[in-house]
Amino acid sequence: MAKVHEVLAAGPTLSFELWPPRDEQRFARVLGELAGLRPHFVSVTYGAAGSTRDRTHDLVTDLLAASLVPVAHLCCAAHRRHELVDLVERYRREGVENILALRGDPPLNSSGALPAGELRYAVELVELVRAVGDFSVGVAAHPEGHPDSRGALEADLDRAATKLAVADYAITQFFFRVEDYLRLVEGLAARGVDKPVVPGIMPIDRVGQIARMAEMSGTTFPPRLASRLEAVRDDPDEVRRIGIDVATELAQKLQAEDVPGLHFYTMNRSASVLAVCANLGLGPT
Ligand code: FAD
């Protein structure tokens, strides 16, 4: 096992985000293909309010048994403090060493807000996890500011810096413009925080889905890219090809900035991520 902040200190990382699967058979193939790239760690999402509580846990422990380094996402939204302590203690007993401490959002296709939990912000969850055990604790970072901040970027950066100061590293929301990532890192540095900020990359492979996710997460979907994709909307192969090109180019620009690693939002699909990693020469030859 390994702690993510120690792995990051050793050199640039390759990592993936997975969702707890519904289709186990298809997922096993995807996981096998992604594991072949020898990622430094693999993170597993958590449905805020506990909608994937057991499935997240089971996938995290399966990855551990398969000698991968799992990072368990955990959301404080809609949970009681004692429930969070129970979940973290269970991970500690099982030898899981990495937790990504998040507030959480309602699921993509739901309309309502989550009920309040006992912890209001992710920074409080970082402190709770630290009190339970010796975990490597990551947090989310938002290159264009979190949507709740409604454009108050400086205040959002202040809070991000406060959160990252008590965490070990951050992984960003996906984005398309390198300058948004650089502005975040510079803003944190100006506030005295220089912990690793791993950029998150989402290779596009469906037009409608990416537009919805960008809107929800406050990510600018560049109009030129949107119209390029709109023109080939009914040709899934061409959409995927553009998505691979765009993700490759973004990753190359980020590598040129000496980022601490690349984290791919896989959406439990492997083809585009495999193609981007091949373009970048990542993974075993
Ligand atoms: P916080 O850090 O709590 O911030 C939320 C908002 O509150 C921000 O606007 C912040 O500025 C503000 N804020 C923070 N502290 C204060 C304060 N003291 N006073 C006033 N305002 C404050 N969601 C899921 O549901 N499940 C997942 O598995 C998941 N994984 C993710 C992984 C990554 C890498 C990322 C980037 C996001 C992920 N998300 C996930 C989405 C995330 O939960 C949402 O972006 C959520 O809206 C905010 O989470 P956070 O942890 O950044 O929240």
Short mmCIF file of C-alpha atoms and ligand atoms in Angstrom, two decimals:
data_model
loop_
_atom_site.label_atom_id
_atom_site.label_comp_id
_atom_site.label_asym_id
_atom_site.label_seq_id
_atom_site.Cartn_x
_atom_site.Cartn_y
_atom_site.Cartn_z
CA MET A 1 0.00 0.00 0.00
CA ALA A 2 1.04 3.60 -0.38
CA LYS A 3 -0.04 7.04 0.65
CA VAL A 4 -0.86 9.28 -2.28
CA HIS A 5 1.08 12.31 -1.03
CA GLU A 6 4.19 10.14 -0.74
CA VAL A 7 3.67 8.80 -4.25
CA LEU A 8 3.23 12.36 -5.55
CA ALA A 9 6.47 13.39 -3.87
CA ALA A 10 8.30 10.67 -5.84
CA GLY A 11 7.43 12.08 -9.29
CA PRO A 12 4.57 12.68 -11.73
CA THR A 13 1.64 10.33 -11.29
CA LEU A 14 -0.98 8.78 -13.54
CA SER A 15 -4.34 8.15 -11.87
CA PHE A 16 -7.96 7.38 -12.69
CA GLU A 17 -11.40 8.02 -11.26
CA LEU A 18 -13.90 5.18 -11.33
CA TRP A 19 -17.54 4.91 -10.30
CA PRO A 20 -18.91 1.93 -8.38
CA PRO A 21 -20.18 -0.12 -11.35
CA ARG A 22 -23.66 -1.37 -12.12
CA ASP A 23 -22.54 -3.71 -14.90
CA GLU A 24 -19.88 -5.84 -13.20
CA GLN A 25 -18.87 -7.81 -16.30
CA ARG A 26 -18.21 -4.77 -18.47
CA PHE A 27 -16.48 -3.05 -15.58
CA ALA A 28 -14.08 -5.95 -15.05
CA ARG A 29 -12.85 -5.55 -18.63
CA VAL A 30 -12.48 -1.75 -18.27
CA LEU A 31 -10.63 -2.11 -14.97
CA GLY A 32 -8.32 -4.74 -16.44
CA GLU A 33 -7.43 -2.42 -19.33
CA LEU A 34 -6.87 0.61 -17.10
CA ALA A 35 -4.87 -1.42 -14.55
CA GLY A 36 -2.60 -2.42 -17.45
CA LEU A 37 -1.43 1.22 -17.53
CA ARG A 38 -0.13 0.74 -13.96
CA PRO A 39 -1.77 3.81 -12.43
CA HIS A 40 -0.20 5.17 -9.26
CA PHE A 41 -3.65 5.38 -7.66
CA VAL A 42 -7.30 4.91 -8.54
CA SER A 43 -10.07 6.93 -6.91
CA VAL A 44 -13.63 5.70 -6.37
CA THR A 45 -16.58 8.11 -6.25
CA TYR A 46 -19.12 8.27 -3.45
CA GLY A 47 -22.79 9.11 -3.89
CA ALA A 48 -23.44 12.01 -1.53
CA ALA A 49 -26.00 11.05 1.14
CA GLY A 50 -24.63 7.53 1.01
CA SER A 51 -26.35 6.31 -2.16
CA THR A 52 -23.25 4.25 -3.05
CA ARG A 53 -22.00 3.68 0.52
CA ASP A 54 -21.53 -0.08 0.21
CA ARG A 55 -20.67 -0.17 -3.48
CA THR A 56 -17.93 2.44 -3.03
CA HIS A 57 -16.58 0.54 -0.05
CA ASP A 58 -16.63 -2.79 -1.90
CA LEU A 59 -14.85 -1.43 -4.97
CA VAL A 60 -12.21 0.27 -2.79
CA THR A 61 -11.46 -2.98 -0.98
CA ASP A 62 -11.49 -4.97 -4.26
CA LEU A 63 -8.88 -2.57 -5.68
CA LEU A 64 -6.80 -2.98 -2.53
CA ALA A 65 -7.00 -6.77 -2.89
CA ALA A 66 -5.86 -6.39 -6.52
CA SER A 67 -2.72 -4.53 -5.30
CA LEU A 68 -3.85 -1.19 -6.69
CA VAL A 69 -3.75 1.95 -4.53
CA PRO A 70 -7.36 3.00 -3.94
CA VAL A 71 -8.49 6.46 -2.87
CA ALA A 72 -11.94 6.34 -1.29
CA HIS A 73 -14.05 9.43 -1.97
CA LEU A 74 -16.19 10.40 1.00
CA CYS A 75 -18.80 13.18 1.12
CA CYS A 76 -19.88 14.90 4.31
CA ALA A 77 -23.14 16.23 2.83
CA ALA A 78 -26.27 14.67 4.29
CA HIS A 79 -24.39 12.47 6.78
CA ARG A 80 -24.28 12.55 10.56
CA ARG A 81 -20.86 12.90 12.14
CA HIS A 82 -20.99 9.41 13.70
CA GLU A 83 -21.80 7.83 10.30
CA LEU A 84 -18.70 9.44 8.81
CA VAL A 85 -16.57 8.26 11.73
CA ASP A 86 -17.89 4.69 11.25
CA LEU A 87 -17.08 4.74 7.53
CA VAL A 88 -13.55 6.06 8.08
CA GLU A 89 -12.88 3.62 10.94
CA ARG A 90 -13.93 0.73 8.71
CA TYR A 91 -11.44 1.84 6.05
CA ARG A 92 -8.72 2.17 8.68
CA ARG A 93 -9.34 -1.40 9.94
CA GLU A 94 -9.16 -2.70 6.36
CA GLY A 95 -5.85 -1.03 5.57
CA VAL A 96 -7.15 1.71 3.22
CA GLU A 97 -4.78 4.66 3.56
CA ASN A 98 -6.20 7.28 1.20
CA ILE A 99 -9.38 9.34 1.43
CA LEU A 100 -10.61 12.19 -0.78
CA ALA A 101 -12.62 14.44 1.55
CA LEU A 102 -15.52 16.15 -0.24
CA ARG A 103 -18.70 17.99 0.50
CA GLY A 104 -20.67 16.16 -2.21
CA ASP A 105 -23.33 17.11 -4.72
CA PRO A 106 -26.76 15.70 -5.53
CA PRO A 107 -26.57 13.13 -8.38
CA LEU A 108 -26.36 14.56 -11.92
CA ASN A 109 -29.90 13.58 -12.92
CA SER A 110 -31.61 14.70 -9.71
CA SER A 111 -33.22 18.10 -9.31
CA GLY A 112 -33.30 18.58 -5.54
CA ALA A 113 -30.66 19.70 -3.07
CA LEU A 114 -29.18 17.35 -0.49
CA PRO A 115 -30.44 17.55 3.07
CA ALA A 116 -27.96 19.23 5.43
CA GLY A 117 -25.48 17.01 7.23
CA GLU A 118 -23.70 17.79 10.47
CA LEU A 119 -20.53 18.93 8.68
CA ARG A 120 -21.05 21.84 6.36
CA TYR A 121 -17.80 22.00 4.37
CA ALA A 122 -15.17 19.55 3.17
CA VAL A 123 -12.49 21.16 5.35
CA GLU A 124 -14.36 19.83 8.41
CA LEU A 125 -14.27 16.33 6.92
CA VAL A 126 -10.49 16.59 6.47
CA GLU A 127 -10.23 17.25 10.20
CA LEU A 128 -12.58 14.38 11.05
CA VAL A 129 -10.58 11.92 8.92
CA ARG A 130 -7.30 13.05 10.50
CA ALA A 131 -8.79 12.53 13.97
CA VAL A 132 -9.69 8.91 13.11
CA GLY A 133 -6.42 7.73 11.60
CA ASP A 134 -3.18 8.30 9.77
CA PHE A 135 -4.64 8.74 6.28
CA SER A 136 -3.32 10.61 3.27
CA VAL A 137 -6.16 13.10 2.72
CA GLY A 138 -6.91 14.74 -0.61
CA VAL A 139 -9.50 17.41 -1.42
CA ALA A 140 -11.27 18.81 -4.49
CA ALA A 141 -10.12 22.04 -6.13
CA HIS A 142 -12.02 24.12 -8.67
CA PRO A 143 -9.91 25.90 -11.31
CA GLU A 144 -12.71 28.29 -12.28
CA GLY A 145 -14.00 28.67 -8.73
CA HIS A 146 -16.77 26.59 -7.18
CA PRO A 147 -20.19 27.39 -8.70
CA ASP A 148 -21.61 28.26 -5.23
CA SER A 149 -19.14 31.14 -5.08
CA ARG A 150 -20.92 32.79 -8.03
CA GLY A 151 -17.81 34.39 -9.46
CA ALA A 152 -16.33 35.57 -6.13
CA LEU A 153 -13.02 33.98 -7.15
CA GLU A 154 -10.78 35.55 -4.49
CA ALA A 155 -13.01 34.44 -1.62
CA ASP A 156 -13.23 30.96 -3.17
CA LEU A 157 -9.43 30.84 -3.41
CA ASP A 158 -9.14 31.87 0.25
CA ARG A 159 -11.33 28.90 1.24
CA ALA A 160 -9.51 26.53 -1.11
CA ALA A 161 -6.21 27.59 0.47
CA THR A 162 -7.58 27.07 4.01
CA LYS A 163 -8.77 23.59 3.00
CA LEU A 164 -5.60 22.56 1.20
CA ALA A 165 -3.45 23.82 4.07
CA VAL A 166 -4.86 21.02 6.26
CA ALA A 167 -5.01 18.38 3.48
CA ASP A 168 -2.14 16.64 1.69
CA TYR A 169 -2.99 17.32 -1.96
CA ALA A 170 -5.86 18.32 -4.24
CA ILE A 171 -7.37 16.94 -7.43
CA THR A 172 -9.10 19.47 -9.66
CA GLN A 173 -12.47 19.49 -11.27
CA PHE A 174 -12.13 18.90 -15.04
CA PHE A 175 -11.37 21.96 -17.16
CA PHE A 176 -10.37 22.77 -20.74
CA ARG A 177 -8.09 25.82 -20.41
CA VAL A 178 -4.61 25.44 -18.92
CA GLU A 179 -4.69 29.06 -17.75
CA ASP A 180 -7.55 28.25 -15.33
CA TYR A 181 -5.41 25.57 -13.67
CA LEU A 182 -2.38 27.87 -13.53
CA ARG A 183 -4.43 30.70 -12.00
CA LEU A 184 -5.60 28.33 -9.26
CA VAL A 185 -2.08 27.12 -8.46
CA GLU A 186 -0.72 30.67 -8.48
CA GLY A 187 -3.58 31.87 -6.26
CA LEU A 188 -2.86 29.11 -3.75
CA ALA A 189 0.88 29.86 -3.82
CA ALA A 190 0.15 33.56 -3.19
CA ARG A 191 -1.67 32.39 -0.05
CA GLY A 192 1.32 30.33 1.08
CA VAL A 193 -0.04 26.91 -0.01
CA ASP A 194 2.16 24.81 -2.29
CA LYS A 195 0.71 21.32 -1.83
CA PRO A 196 0.39 19.27 -5.05
CA VAL A 197 -2.65 20.10 -7.18
CA VAL A 198 -3.28 17.27 -9.63
CA PRO A 199 -5.19 18.40 -12.73
CA GLY A 200 -8.30 16.40 -13.61
CA ILE A 201 -8.88 15.65 -17.30
CA MET A 202 -12.13 14.42 -18.79
CA PRO A 203 -11.79 12.97 -22.31
CA ILE A 204 -15.07 13.86 -24.01
CA ASP A 205 -16.93 10.97 -25.54
CA ARG A 206 -20.55 12.16 -25.52
CA VAL A 207 -21.65 15.67 -26.38
CA GLY A 208 -24.79 16.00 -24.22
CA GLN A 209 -23.19 14.51 -21.12
CA ILE A 210 -20.12 16.75 -21.13
CA ALA A 211 -22.22 19.89 -21.64
CA ARG A 212 -24.40 18.96 -18.65
CA MET A 213 -21.44 18.11 -16.44
CA ALA A 214 -19.62 21.31 -17.38
CA GLU A 215 -22.67 23.38 -16.54
CA MET A 216 -23.12 21.70 -13.18
CA SER A 217 -19.48 21.97 -12.15
CA GLY A 218 -18.96 25.55 -13.34
CA THR A 219 -16.49 24.50 -16.05
CA THR A 220 -16.35 26.68 -19.16
CA PHE A 221 -17.10 24.59 -22.23
CA PRO A 222 -15.23 26.65 -24.87
CA PRO A 223 -17.71 27.72 -27.59
CA ARG A 224 -15.33 26.70 -30.42
CA LEU A 225 -15.03 23.21 -28.99
CA ALA A 226 -18.80 23.04 -28.44
CA SER A 227 -19.53 23.92 -32.09
CA ARG A 228 -16.84 21.53 -33.35
CA LEU A 229 -18.53 18.74 -31.42
CA GLU A 230 -22.04 19.87 -32.33
CA ALA A 231 -21.13 19.50 -36.03
CA VAL A 232 -20.39 15.78 -35.54
CA ARG A 233 -22.92 15.14 -32.77
CA ASP A 234 -24.43 12.09 -34.55
CA ASP A 235 -21.08 10.46 -35.28
CA PRO A 236 -19.90 8.88 -32.00
CA ASP A 237 -16.51 7.84 -33.43
CA GLU A 238 -15.76 11.37 -34.57
CA VAL A 239 -16.88 12.83 -31.20
CA ARG A 240 -14.54 10.41 -29.43
CA ARG A 241 -11.68 11.24 -31.83
CA ILE A 242 -12.03 14.95 -31.12
CA GLY A 243 -12.26 14.20 -27.39
CA ILE A 244 -9.00 12.24 -27.53
CA ASP A 245 -7.23 15.05 -29.45
CA VAL A 246 -8.44 17.72 -27.04
CA ALA A 247 -7.49 15.70 -23.94
CA THR A 248 -4.07 14.84 -25.39
CA GLU A 249 -3.33 18.47 -26.20
CA LEU A 250 -4.44 19.64 -22.74
CA ALA A 251 -2.35 16.94 -21.03
CA GLN A 252 0.72 17.87 -23.08
CA LYS A 253 0.37 21.54 -22.14
CA LEU A 254 0.00 20.57 -18.48
CA GLN A 255 3.05 18.29 -18.63
CA ALA A 256 5.01 21.24 -20.01
CA GLU A 257 4.05 23.11 -16.81
CA ASP A 258 5.51 20.29 -14.66
CA VAL A 259 2.21 19.31 -13.07
CA PRO A 260 2.43 16.75 -10.23
CA GLY A 261 0.40 14.18 -12.19
CA LEU A 262 -2.55 13.61 -14.51
CA HIS A 263 -5.88 12.36 -13.16
CA PHE A 264 -8.36 11.05 -15.72
CA TYR A 265 -12.12 11.07 -15.20
CA THR A 266 -12.80 7.76 -16.92
CA MET A 267 -16.62 7.60 -16.57
CA ASN A 268 -15.95 3.85 -16.31
CA ARG A 269 -14.86 3.70 -19.93
CA SER A 270 -11.39 2.84 -21.08
CA ALA A 271 -11.06 3.44 -24.84
CA SER A 272 -10.44 7.20 -24.82
CA VAL A 273 -8.19 7.13 -21.75
CA LEU A 274 -6.10 4.33 -23.29
CA ALA A 275 -5.76 6.34 -26.51
CA VAL A 276 -4.74 9.54 -24.69
CA CYS A 277 -2.20 7.68 -22.55
CA ALA A 278 -0.78 6.03 -25.70
CA ASN A 279 -0.43 9.49 -27.31
CA LEU A 280 1.41 10.69 -24.19
CA GLY A 281 3.61 7.60 -23.95
CA LEU A 282 2.22 6.86 -20.46
CA GLY A 283 1.98 3.36 -19.05
CA PRO A 284 4.30 0.40 -19.62
CA THR A 285 5.74 0.11 -23.11
P1 FAD B 1 -16.19 22.56 -0.14
O1 FAD B 1 -14.72 22.62 -0.05
O2 FAD B 1 -16.95 22.36 1.13
O3 FAD B 1 -16.69 23.86 -0.90
C1 FAD B 1 -18.04 24.00 -1.32
C2 FAD B 1 -18.39 25.49 -1.41
O4 FAD B 1 -18.44 26.02 -0.09
C3 FAD B 1 -17.37 26.33 -2.18
O5 FAD B 1 -18.09 27.35 -2.86
C4 FAD B 1 -16.52 26.96 -1.08
O6 FAD B 1 -15.95 28.19 -1.48
C5 FAD B 1 -17.57 27.14 0.01
N1 FAD B 1 -16.99 27.16 1.35
C6 FAD B 1 -16.05 26.32 1.83
N2 FAD B 1 -15.76 26.64 3.12
C7 FAD B 1 -16.55 27.69 3.44
C8 FAD B 1 -16.73 28.47 4.62
N3 FAD B 1 -16.05 28.23 5.74
N4 FAD B 1 -17.65 29.48 4.58
C9 FAD B 1 -18.37 29.75 3.47
N5 FAD B 1 -18.23 29.03 2.32
C10 FAD B 1 -17.35 28.03 2.31
N6 FAD B 1 -19.20 14.80 -5.57
C11 FAD B 1 -19.84 13.70 -5.09
O7 FAD B 1 -21.01 13.80 -4.70
N7 FAD B 1 -19.18 12.48 -5.01
C12 FAD B 1 -17.89 12.33 -5.39
O8 FAD B 1 -17.32 11.23 -5.29
C13 FAD B 1 -17.19 13.47 -5.89
N8 FAD B 1 -15.88 13.40 -6.27
C14 FAD B 1 -15.22 14.52 -6.69
C15 FAD B 1 -13.85 14.43 -7.01
C16 FAD B 1 -13.17 15.56 -7.43
C17 FAD B 1 -11.70 15.47 -7.76
C18 FAD B 1 -13.86 16.82 -7.56
C19 FAD B 1 -13.13 18.03 -8.05
C20 FAD B 1 -15.20 16.91 -7.24
C21 FAD B 1 -15.90 15.77 -6.79
N9 FAD B 1 -17.25 15.83 -6.43
C22 FAD B 1 -17.89 14.71 -5.97
C23 FAD B 1 -17.99 17.10 -6.55
C24 FAD B 1 -17.95 17.91 -5.24
O9 FAD B 1 -18.59 17.21 -4.20
C25 FAD B 1 -18.66 19.21 -5.54
O10 FAD B 1 -17.87 20.04 -6.35
C26 FAD B 1 -19.19 19.95 -4.32
O11 FAD B 1 -20.16 20.91 -4.76
C27 FAD B 1 -18.11 20.72 -3.56
O12 FAD B 1 -17.28 19.87 -2.97
P2 FAD B 1 -15.97 20.42 -2.19
O13 FAD B 1 -15.45 19.23 -1.51
O14 FAD B 1 -15.11 21.20 -3.08
O15 FAD B 1 -16.70 21.41 -1.13
#
